Amino acid sequence: MRISGYCHNSSTGIKLIILLLLILWGALIVAIPMFFVKGSNALLIAMYLQNIGMFILPAWIAATLFWGNAGKSLYLNKAPRIIELLGIIALFIVATPALNRIVEWNEAMHLPEALYNTEQILQVNSFSHFLAVIFGIGILTGIGEEMIFRGVLQRIVQDKNHRAHVAVWICAFLFSAIHLQFYGFIPRLLLGAFFGYLLVWSKNLWLPIFAHLFNNSTVACISYFTNDKSPDNLIETVGTSGSPTSWLAGVDPIAVEDIQSIVYK
C-alpha cells in the first residue's frame, strides 16, 4: 500500500525509471527459460515470452502502481464498437498507397552500413506455423507494445506536459526507434502516431491494439497466402513511383479524412 502510494505521487522521472526497471526485470525473467529452448521454434517462443514478460506484465504492474485500477487506467475497460474496427480496416486499406510511397522514399535513403535493417524475417511455411506467427506478432505483440507505449508511456508523458500531441509523437518516435529497423523508421513512426491518436480520440486502448494486430497480421497473411519470400509483391507496390497506381498516393489523405469523419462524426 505504501509502495503504491509512493509510485502514484512520484514524478515523471521516477515513473519512467520504475517502468524501465519493470521491463528489465521482465527481460531477466524471460532470459532464464530461453537457455533451455532450442530448435526451430526457439524464435517464436522467445517472441511469446518477450511480449508477456517485457511488455504485458510490466505495463499492467506499472499501471497498477501509478494509477490504481490497471484495466481502467489503461483504457481496457470498454469494448470497441464494430464501426470503429471496420473504420480502422478501411483506413489501412485506403492508406496503403501513400504508406508504400513513404516506405519507398525511406528505403531510398543512404544510411551507414551499421544502420542496415537487422530484422530476421519469419518465413511462414505451414498453416500451423502461420497461426503461431499470427498469435506472436499479431495478438501478443499488438497487446504488449500498445500497453507499454500507448497505455503507460504515452499517459506518463501526457500527464507531465498536458499536451496530447507531444505525448503521441514522443512515444511514436520511441516506438519506431526501439525496433532498430532504420529503413522502416519513418513508416513505423507514422504508424505509432496513428496508434497514439486512436487512443487520444477514443479513450479506448483496444482500438490501437486492434490496429496494431491488423497491421502485423497482414504481413504474415501476405507471406503465407501468396507464398511470397520477398517483399516485392503487388500489394506493396501499390502507390509507388514506378507503379501505374502511383496517383493513388495523392488521393489517400482525402479518403482517410472521409473515413475518419464517418467513424468519429
mmCIF file of C-alpha atoms in Angstrom, residues 91-102 234-235 237-256:
data_model
loop_
_atom_site.group_PDB
_atom_site.id
_atom_site.type_symbol
_atom_site.label_atom_id
_atom_site.label_comp_id
_atom_site.label_asym_id
_atom_site.label_seq_id
_atom_site.Cartn_x
_atom_site.Cartn_y
_atom_site.Cartn_z
ATOM 1 C CA LEU A 91 -8.147 3.256 -43.106
ATOM 2 C CA PHE A 92 -5.375 0.717 -43.548
ATOM 3 C CA ILE A 93 -6.695 -0.290 -46.960
ATOM 4 C CA VAL A 94 -7.015 3.237 -48.350
ATOM 5 C CA ALA A 95 -3.749 4.388 -46.748
ATOM 6 C CA THR A 96 -1.720 1.567 -48.318
ATOM 7 C CA PRO A 97 -0.639 3.505 -51.468
ATOM 8 C CA ALA A 98 0.576 6.541 -49.505
ATOM 9 C CA LEU A 99 2.331 4.348 -46.940
ATOM 10 C CA ASN A 100 4.031 2.373 -49.724
ATOM 11 C CA ARG A 101 5.277 5.644 -51.224
ATOM 12 C CA ILE A 102 6.731 6.651 -47.855
ATOM 13 C CA LEU A 234 1.577 -6.427 -55.806
ATOM 14 C CA ILE A 235 0.196 -5.038 -52.541
ATOM 15 C CA THR A 237 3.974 -1.727 -54.917
ATOM 16 C CA VAL A 238 0.560 -0.010 -54.982
ATOM 17 C CA GLY A 239 1.122 3.768 -54.956
ATOM 18 C CA THR A 240 4.884 3.611 -55.522
ATOM 19 C CA SER A 241 6.509 5.866 -58.099
ATOM 20 C CA GLY A 242 7.155 3.073 -60.597
ATOM 21 C CA SER A 243 3.639 1.670 -60.435
ATOM 22 C CA PRO A 244 0.654 2.561 -62.680
ATOM 23 C CA THR A 245 -1.220 3.212 -59.425
ATOM 24 C CA SER A 246 1.202 5.910 -58.230
ATOM 25 C CA TRP A 247 -1.601 8.503 -58.421
ATOM 26 C CA LEU A 248 -3.383 6.763 -55.542
ATOM 27 C CA ALA A 249 -0.776 8.052 -53.095
ATOM 28 C CA GLY A 250 -2.026 11.596 -53.763
ATOM 29 C CA VAL A 251 -5.707 10.917 -53.121
ATOM 30 C CA ASP A 252 -5.168 8.868 -49.951
ATOM 31 C CA PRO A 253 -5.289 11.809 -47.496
ATOM 32 C CA ILE A 254 -8.755 12.759 -48.769
ATOM 33 C CA ALA A 255 -10.046 9.205 -48.423
ATOM 34 C CA VAL A 256 -8.557 8.867 -44.938
#
